[in-house]
Amino acid sequence: MVISARVHYACVAMLELAIQSDEGSPVAIREIADRHGIPGPFLVQILRSLRALGWVQSIRGSHGGYRLSVDPAGITLLDIAEAIGSQEAGCRTEANSTPIAGMLQKQWDDAAEASRSILGQATLSRLVDKARHGDETMFYI
Amino acid sequence: MVISARVHYACVAMLELAIQSDEGSPVAIREIADRHGIPGPFLVQILRSLRALGWVQSIRGSHGGYRLSVDPAGITLLDIAEAIGSQEAGCRTEANSTPIAGMLQKQWDDAAEASRSILGQATLSRLVDKARHGDETMFYI
DNA sequence: TTGATACTTGACTAAAGAGATCATATTTAT
DNA sequence: ATAAATATGATCTCTTTAGTCAAGTATCAA
């Protein structure tokens, strides 16, 4: 699975919003963009997509910004990558024409599934905890 | 890890050569291309790359073609993908600028490593066995 | 009511990579 | 000789990626 800059930025933004969700005031795009060196107008595009997905809400006007509008425990990096990124993982060959192609396709699928499994376990809430408590290894039941 | 058509074709070709390595006569590009619906001139390009890697050898002239020049047990799909494909797995962000970016980078790396692990176990010889003996599950020590 | 701040929207562009395609040359068996 | 193969370098089109721009709209605060 190739993670584009777009997907990476989307994850950065979602994490920033998750971290700052305690404070009442919304977070401005500029703040996130400046802190992470992301081109502002590009981040605007990305947040529009996230809003279309219903994952963030926007507050217009002065002192406006964005707020997370979902439970951070319910969104994983995989969700974001699949929603924002266009690039499929693995390889989609047309109609396993030959036994060899079919066998290879299965390997590509297995490899892609392995990546997806990792990213599917990384919820925003876990990552926020990780970011807050430093690098200590954490155990979950 | 995104598997391009180029990588997929390269793997098909290597498997074909591995399967037909018993017979003395080399395999023509046309034969592989026709059997799998691969554009001939494109496959030529790919076999050139494989030859440059020292994995196949070419025999020119009439009745010429290609032959595997390495042990099929020593080459995996990962080797081929990394040698032929240009696209890196995961995501390379520049110099983990922030804690959040660094944390994400680690997730991208973990996901990429999971894919690589799967493809790294798929040697040509195993796949050839699989292709020959049908779909029976095989056990290796 | 006016200005500053911040989001909204749609269009646009440059660069890179993917996936071929083509023409021409060279080698070898028969 | 000639047919069958590979060798080589150039070129081409299409899609995606990453980013930019301009003009509009909403809200707050003085």
CSV table of C-alpha atoms (C1' of nucleotides) in Angstrom, one decimal:
chain,number,residue,atom,x,y,z
A,1,MET,CA,0.0,0.0,0.0
A,2,VAL,CA,1.5,3.3,-1.1
A,3,ILE,CA,0.8,6.1,1.3
A,4,SER,CA,0.7,9.4,-0.7
A,5,ALA,CA,1.4,12.8,0.7
A,6,ARG,CA,-2.3,13.4,0.6
A,7,VAL,CA,-3.1,10.5,2.9
A,8,HIS,CA,-0.2,11.2,5.2
A,9,TYR,CA,-1.4,14.8,5.6
A,10,ALA,CA,-5.0,13.7,6.2
A,11,CYS,CA,-3.8,11.5,9.0
A,12,VAL,CA,-1.7,14.3,10.5
A,13,ALA,CA,-4.7,16.5,10.4
A,14,MET,CA,-7.0,13.9,12.0
A,15,LEU,CA,-4.5,13.3,14.7
A,16,GLU,CA,-4.1,17.0,15.4
A,17,LEU,CA,-7.8,17.4,15.7
A,18,ALA,CA,-8.1,14.3,17.9
A,19,ILE,CA,-5.4,15.6,20.2
A,20,GLN,CA,-6.9,19.0,20.5
A,21,SER,CA,-10.5,17.8,20.7
A,22,ASP,CA,-10.6,18.5,24.5
A,23,GLU,CA,-10.3,22.3,24.1
A,24,GLY,CA,-13.5,23.9,23.1
A,25,SER,CA,-12.2,26.1,20.3
A,26,PRO,CA,-11.8,24.7,16.8
A,27,VAL,CA,-8.4,24.3,15.2
A,28,ALA,CA,-7.5,26.5,12.2
A,29,ILE,CA,-6.1,25.0,9.1
A,30,ARG,CA,-3.2,27.4,9.2
A,31,GLU,CA,-2.2,26.1,12.6
A,32,ILE,CA,-1.9,22.6,11.4
A,33,ALA,CA,-0.3,23.5,8.1
A,34,ASP,CA,2.3,25.7,9.8
A,35,ARG,CA,3.2,23.2,12.5
A,36,HIS,CA,3.8,20.4,10.0
A,37,GLY,CA,5.1,22.3,7.0
A,38,ILE,CA,2.1,21.4,4.9
A,39,PRO,CA,1.1,23.7,2.0
A,40,GLY,CA,-2.0,25.5,3.3
A,41,PRO,CA,-4.2,25.4,0.2
A,42,PHE,CA,-3.4,21.7,-0.2
A,43,LEU,CA,-4.5,21.0,3.3
A,44,VAL,CA,-7.7,22.9,2.6
A,45,GLN,CA,-8.5,20.4,-0.2
A,46,ILE,CA,-7.9,17.5,2.1
A,47,LEU,CA,-10.0,18.8,5.0
A,48,ARG,CA,-12.8,19.3,2.5
A,49,SER,CA,-12.6,15.6,1.7
A,50,LEU,CA,-12.6,14.7,5.4
A,51,ARG,CA,-15.6,16.9,6.0
A,52,ALA,CA,-17.5,15.2,3.1
A,53,LEU,CA,-16.8,11.9,4.9
A,54,GLY,CA,-18.4,13.3,8.0
A,55,TRP,CA,-15.3,12.9,10.0
A,56,VAL,CA,-14.7,16.5,10.8
A,57,GLN,CA,-16.9,19.5,11.0
A,58,SER,CA,-16.0,23.1,10.1
A,59,ILE,CA,-16.8,26.3,11.8
A,60,ARG,CA,-16.7,29.3,9.5
A,61,GLY,CA,-15.9,32.9,10.3
A,62,SER,CA,-13.4,34.5,12.6
A,63,HIS,CA,-12.1,32.1,15.2
A,64,GLY,CA,-13.4,29.3,13.0
A,65,GLY,CA,-11.6,26.1,12.2
A,66,TYR,CA,-12.2,22.3,12.3
A,67,ARG,CA,-13.3,19.9,14.9
A,68,LEU,CA,-13.3,16.1,14.9
A,69,SER,CA,-16.9,14.9,14.7
A,70,VAL,CA,-16.4,11.2,15.2
A,71,ASP,CA,-15.1,8.9,18.0
A,72,PRO,CA,-11.3,8.7,17.5
A,73,ALA,CA,-11.5,5.1,18.6
A,74,GLY,CA,-13.7,4.3,15.6
A,75,ILE,CA,-11.3,5.6,12.9
A,76,THR,CA,-8.1,3.8,11.8
A,77,LEU,CA,-5.3,4.8,9.5
A,78,LEU,CA,-6.7,2.2,7.1
A,79,ASP,CA,-10.0,4.0,7.0
A,80,ILE,CA,-8.3,7.2,6.2
A,81,ALA,CA,-6.0,5.7,3.6
A,82,GLU,CA,-8.8,4.0,1.8
A,83,ALA,CA,-11.1,7.0,1.9
A,84,ILE,CA,-8.6,9.6,0.8
A,85,GLY,CA,-6.1,7.7,-1.3
A,86,SER,CA,-7.0,6.5,-4.7
A,87,GLN,CA,-4.2,4.0,-5.1
A,88,GLU,CA,-5.3,0.4,-4.5
A,89,ALA,CA,-2.9,-1.8,-2.6
A,90,GLY,CA,-1.5,-4.8,-4.3
A,91,CYS,CA,-2.3,-5.4,-7.9
A,92,ARG,CA,-5.5,-5.9,-9.8
A,93,THR,CA,-4.9,-8.1,-12.8
A,94,GLU,CA,-7.8,-8.7,-15.1
A,95,ALA,CA,-9.6,-11.9,-14.8
A,96,ASN,CA,-6.9,-14.4,-13.7
A,97,SER,CA,-6.3,-15.4,-17.3
A,98,THR,CA,-3.8,-18.2,-16.5
A,99,PRO,CA,-3.0,-20.4,-13.6
A,100,ILE,CA,0.3,-18.5,-13.1
A,101,ALA,CA,-1.4,-15.1,-13.1
A,102,GLY,CA,-4.0,-16.4,-10.7
A,103,MET,CA,-1.4,-17.7,-8.3
A,104,LEU,CA,0.5,-14.5,-8.4
A,105,GLN,CA,-2.7,-12.5,-7.8
A,106,LYS,CA,-3.2,-14.5,-4.7
A,107,GLN,CA,0.2,-13.5,-3.5
A,108,TRP,CA,-0.4,-9.8,-4.2
A,109,ASP,CA,-3.7,-10.0,-2.3
A,110,ASP,CA,-2.0,-11.7,0.7
A,111,ALA,CA,0.6,-9.0,0.8
A,112,ALA,CA,-1.9,-6.3,0.6
A,113,GLU,CA,-4.0,-7.8,3.3
A,114,ALA,CA,-1.0,-7.9,5.6
A,115,SER,CA,-0.5,-4.2,5.3
A,116,ARG,CA,-4.2,-3.5,5.7
A,117,SER,CA,-4.2,-5.6,8.9
A,118,ILE,CA,-1.5,-3.4,10.4
A,119,LEU,CA,-3.1,-0.1,9.5
A,120,GLY,CA,-6.5,-1.4,10.5
A,121,GLN,CA,-5.4,-1.8,14.1
A,122,ALA,CA,-4.1,1.8,14.3
A,123,THR,CA,-7.0,3.8,15.7
A,124,LEU,CA,-6.7,7.5,16.2
A,125,SER,CA,-7.3,7.1,19.9
A,126,ARG,CA,-4.4,4.6,20.3
A,127,LEU,CA,-2.1,6.9,18.4
A,128,VAL,CA,-3.1,9.8,20.5
A,129,ASP,CA,-2.3,7.9,23.6
A,130,LYS,CA,1.0,6.9,22.1
A,131,ALA,CA,1.8,10.5,21.3
A,132,ARG,CA,0.8,11.7,24.8
A,133,HIS,CA,2.6,9.1,26.8
A,134,GLY,CA,5.7,9.0,24.8
A,135,ASP,CA,7.2,5.9,23.5
A,136,GLU,CA,6.4,3.5,26.3
A,137,THR,CA,5.1,0.3,24.8
A,138,MET,CA,1.4,0.0,25.5
A,139,PHE,CA,-0.5,-3.2,26.0
A,140,TYR,CA,-4.2,-3.6,25.0
A,141,ILE,CA,-6.4,-6.5,25.8
B,1,MET,CA,3.3,-2.1,-1.8
B,2,VAL,CA,1.8,-1.4,-5.3
B,3,ILE,CA,2.5,-4.1,-7.8
B,4,SER,CA,2.7,-2.5,-11.2
B,5,ALA,CA,1.9,-4.4,-14.4
B,6,ARG,CA,5.7,-4.3,-15.1
B,7,VAL,CA,6.4,-6.2,-11.9
B,8,HIS,CA,3.6,-8.6,-12.4
B,9,TYR,CA,4.8,-9.4,-15.9
B,10,ALA,CA,8.3,-9.9,-14.7
B,11,CYS,CA,7.1,-12.4,-12.2
B,12,VAL,CA,5.1,-14.2,-14.8
B,13,ALA,CA,8.1,-14.4,-17.0
B,14,MET,CA,10.4,-15.7,-14.3
B,15,LEU,CA,7.9,-18.3,-13.3
B,16,GLU,CA,7.5,-19.4,-16.9
B,17,LEU,CA,11.2,-19.7,-17.3
B,18,ALA,CA,11.4,-21.6,-13.9
B,19,ILE,CA,8.8,-24.0,-15.0
B,20,GLN,CA,10.3,-24.7,-18.4
B,21,SER,CA,13.9,-24.8,-17.1
B,22,ASP,CA,13.9,-28.6,-17.4
B,23,GLU,CA,13.6,-28.6,-21.1
B,24,GLY,CA,16.9,-27.8,-22.9
B,25,SER,CA,15.6,-25.3,-25.4
B,26,PRO,CA,15.2,-21.7,-24.4
B,27,VAL,CA,11.8,-20.0,-24.2
B,28,ALA,CA,10.9,-17.3,-26.7
B,29,ILE,CA,9.5,-14.0,-25.6
B,30,ARG,CA,6.6,-14.4,-28.0
B,31,GLU,CA,5.6,-17.7,-26.3
B,32,ILE,CA,5.3,-16.1,-22.9
B,33,ALA,CA,3.7,-12.9,-24.3
B,34,ASP,CA,1.1,-14.8,-26.2
B,35,ARG,CA,0.2,-17.2,-23.5
B,36,HIS,CA,-0.4,-14.4,-21.0
B,37,GLY,CA,-1.7,-11.6,-23.2
B,38,ILE,CA,1.3,-9.4,-22.5
B,39,PRO,CA,2.3,-6.9,-25.1
B,40,GLY,CA,5.4,-8.4,-26.8
B,41,PRO,CA,7.6,-5.3,-27.0
B,42,PHE,CA,6.8,-4.5,-23.4
B,43,LEU,CA,7.9,-7.9,-22.3
B,44,VAL,CA,11.2,-7.4,-24.2
B,45,GLN,CA,11.9,-4.3,-22.1
B,46,ILE,CA,11.3,-6.3,-18.9
B,47,LEU,CA,13.4,-9.2,-19.9
B,48,ARG,CA,16.2,-6.8,-20.6
B,49,SER,CA,16.0,-5.7,-17.0
B,50,LEU,CA,16.0,-9.2,-15.8
B,51,ARG,CA,19.0,-10.0,-17.8
B,52,ALA,CA,20.8,-7.0,-16.5
B,53,LEU,CA,20.2,-8.4,-13.0
B,54,GLY,CA,21.8,-11.6,-14.1
B,55,TRP,CA,18.7,-13.6,-13.4
B,56,VAL,CA,18.1,-14.8,-16.9
B,57,GLN,CA,20.3,-15.3,-19.9
B,58,SER,CA,19.4,-14.8,-23.5
B,59,ILE,CA,20.2,-16.8,-26.6
B,60,ARG,CA,20.0,-14.9,-29.8
B,61,GLY,CA,19.3,-15.9,-33.3
B,62,SER,CA,16.8,-18.4,-34.6
B,63,HIS,CA,15.5,-20.8,-31.9
B,64,GLY,CA,16.8,-18.4,-29.4
B,65,GLY,CA,15.0,-17.2,-26.3
B,66,TYR,CA,15.6,-16.9,-22.6
B,67,ARG,CA,16.6,-19.3,-19.8
B,68,LEU,CA,16.7,-18.9,-16.0
B,69,SER,CA,20.3,-18.5,-14.9
B,70,VAL,CA,19.8,-18.6,-11.1
B,71,ASP,CA,18.4,-21.1,-8.6
B,72,PRO,CA,14.6,-20.6,-8.4
B,73,ALA,CA,14.8,-21.3,-4.7
B,74,GLY,CA,16.9,-18.2,-4.3
B,75,ILE,CA,14.6,-15.6,-5.8
B,76,THR,CA,11.4,-14.3,-4.2
B,77,LEU,CA,8.6,-12.2,-5.5
B,78,LEU,CA,10.0,-9.5,-3.2
B,79,ASP,CA,13.3,-9.6,-4.9
B,80,ILE,CA,11.6,-9.2,-8.3
B,81,ALA,CA,9.3,-6.4,-7.1
B,82,GLU,CA,12.2,-4.4,-5.5
B,83,ALA,CA,14.5,-4.9,-8.5
B,84,ILE,CA,11.9,-4.1,-11.2
B,85,GLY,CA,9.4,-1.8,-9.5
B,86,SER,CA,10.2,1.8,-8.9
B,87,GLN,CA,7.4,2.4,-6.5
B,88,GLU,CA,8.5,2.2,-2.8
B,89,ALA,CA,6.2,0.6,-0.4
B,90,GLY,CA,4.8,2.6,2.4
B,91,CYS,CA,5.6,6.3,2.5
B,92,ARG,CA,8.8,8.3,2.8
B,93,THR,CA,8.2,11.5,4.7
B,94,GLU,CA,11.1,13.9,5.0
B,95,ALA,CA,13.0,13.9,8.3
B,96,ASN,CA,10.2,13.2,10.8
B,97,SER,CA,9.7,16.8,11.5
B,98,THR,CA,7.1,16.4,14.3
B,99,PRO,CA,6.3,13.7,16.8
B,100,ILE,CA,3.0,13.0,15.0
B,101,ALA,CA,4.8,12.7,11.6
B,102,GLY,CA,7.3,10.4,13.2
B,103,MET,CA,4.7,8.2,14.8
B,104,LEU,CA,2.8,7.9,11.5
B,105,GLN,CA,6.0,7.1,9.6
B,106,LYS,CA,6.5,4.2,11.9
B,107,GLN,CA,3.1,2.9,11.1
B,108,TRP,CA,3.7,3.2,7.3
B,109,ASP,CA,7.0,1.3,7.8
B,110,ASP,CA,5.3,-1.4,9.8
B,111,ALA,CA,2.6,-1.9,7.2
B,112,ALA,CA,5.2,-2.0,4.4
B,113,GLU,CA,7.3,-4.5,6.3
B,114,ALA,CA,4.2,-6.8,6.7
B,115,SER,CA,3.8,-6.9,2.9
B,116,ARG,CA,7.5,-7.4,2.3
B,117,SER,CA,7.5,-10.3,4.7
B,118,ILE,CA,4.8,-12.1,2.7
B,119,LEU,CA,6.4,-11.6,-0.6
B,120,GLY,CA,9.8,-12.4,0.8
B,121,GLN,CA,8.6,-15.9,1.6
B,122,ALA,CA,7.4,-16.6,-1.9
B,123,THR,CA,10.3,-18.2,-3.7
B,124,LEU,CA,10.0,-19.1,-7.4
B,125,SER,CA,10.6,-22.8,-6.5
B,126,ARG,CA,7.7,-22.8,-4.1
B,127,LEU,CA,5.4,-21.2,-6.5
B,128,VAL,CA,6.4,-23.6,-9.3
B,129,ASP,CA,5.6,-26.5,-7.0
B,130,LYS,CA,2.3,-25.0,-6.2
B,131,ALA,CA,1.5,-24.5,-9.9
B,132,ARG,CA,2.5,-28.1,-10.6
B,133,HIS,CA,0.7,-29.9,-7.8
B,134,GLY,CA,-2.4,-27.9,-8.0
B,135,ASP,CA,-3.9,-26.2,-5.0
B,136,GLU,CA,-3.0,-28.7,-2.3
B,137,THR,CA,-1.7,-27.0,0.7
B,138,MET,CA,1.9,-27.6,1.1
B,139,PHE,CA,4.0,-27.7,4.3
B,140,TYR,CA,7.6,-26.6,4.6
B,141,ILE,CA,9.8,-27.0,7.6
C,1,DT,C1',-20.7,48.9,9.7
C,2,DT,C1',-16.4,47.8,8.8
C,3,DG,C1',-12.3,45.1,8.9
C,4,DA,C1',-9.9,41.0,9.9
C,5,DT,C1',-10.0,36.3,10.0
C,6,DA,C1',-11.1,31.9,8.3
C,7,DC,C1',-13.6,28.6,5.7
C,8,DT,C1',-15.8,27.5,0.4
C,9,DT,C1',-15.6,26.3,-4.2
C,10,DG,C1',-14.0,25.3,-8.7
C,11,DA,C1',-10.6,25.6,-11.9
C,12,DC,C1',-6.0,25.2,-13.3
C,13,DT,C1',-1.0,23.6,-13.9
C,14,DA,C1',3.6,21.3,-13.7
C,15,DA,C1',6.1,17.2,-13.1
C,16,DA,C1',6.5,12.4,-12.8
C,17,DG,C1',5.5,7.7,-13.7
C,18,DA,C1',3.0,3.9,-16.0
C,19,DG,C1',2.4,1.4,-20.0
C,20,DA,C1',3.4,0.8,-23.8
C,21,DT,C1',5.0,1.4,-29.1
C,22,DC,C1',8.2,1.8,-33.0
C,23,DA,C1',12.2,1.6,-36.0
C,24,DT,C1',16.4,-0.2,-36.8
C,25,DA,C1',20.1,-3.3,-36.0
C,26,DT,C1',22.3,-7.7,-35.0
C,27,DT,C1',22.7,-12.7,-34.3
C,28,DT,C1',22.0,-17.5,-35.5
C,29,DA,C1',19.9,-22.0,-37.4
C,30,DT,C1',18.7,-24.1,-41.6
D,1,DA,C1',20.1,-16.1,-48.3
D,2,DT,C1',16.4,-16.0,-45.3
D,3,DA,C1',13.5,-16.5,-41.5
D,4,DA,C1',13.4,-16.3,-36.6
D,5,DA,C1',14.8,-14.2,-32.5
D,6,DT,C1',16.9,-10.9,-29.5
D,7,DA,C1',19.2,-5.8,-28.8
D,8,DT,C1',18.8,-1.0,-28.3
D,9,DG,C1',17.3,3.7,-28.0
D,10,DA,C1',13.8,6.9,-28.7
D,11,DT,C1',9.3,8.4,-28.4
D,12,DC,C1',4.4,8.8,-27.0
D,13,DT,C1',0.1,9.1,-24.5
D,14,DC,C1',-2.5,8.9,-20.4
D,15,DT,C1',-3.2,9.2,-15.5
D,16,DT,C1',-1.9,10.6,-11.0
D,17,DT,C1',0.2,13.5,-7.7
D,18,DA,C1',1.1,17.6,-5.6
D,19,DG,C1',0.2,22.0,-5.4
D,20,DT,C1',-1.6,26.7,-6.8
D,21,DC,C1',-4.9,30.5,-7.6
D,22,DA,C1',-8.8,33.6,-7.5
D,23,DA,C1',-13.0,35.0,-6.1
D,24,DG,C1',-16.7,34.3,-2.8
D,25,DT,C1',-19.0,33.7,1.9
D,26,DA,C1',-19.5,33.6,6.9
D,27,DT,C1',-18.5,35.3,11.6
D,28,DC,C1',-16.7,38.0,15.3
D,29,DA,C1',-15.2,42.2,17.4
D,30,DA,C1',-14.4,46.9,17.8
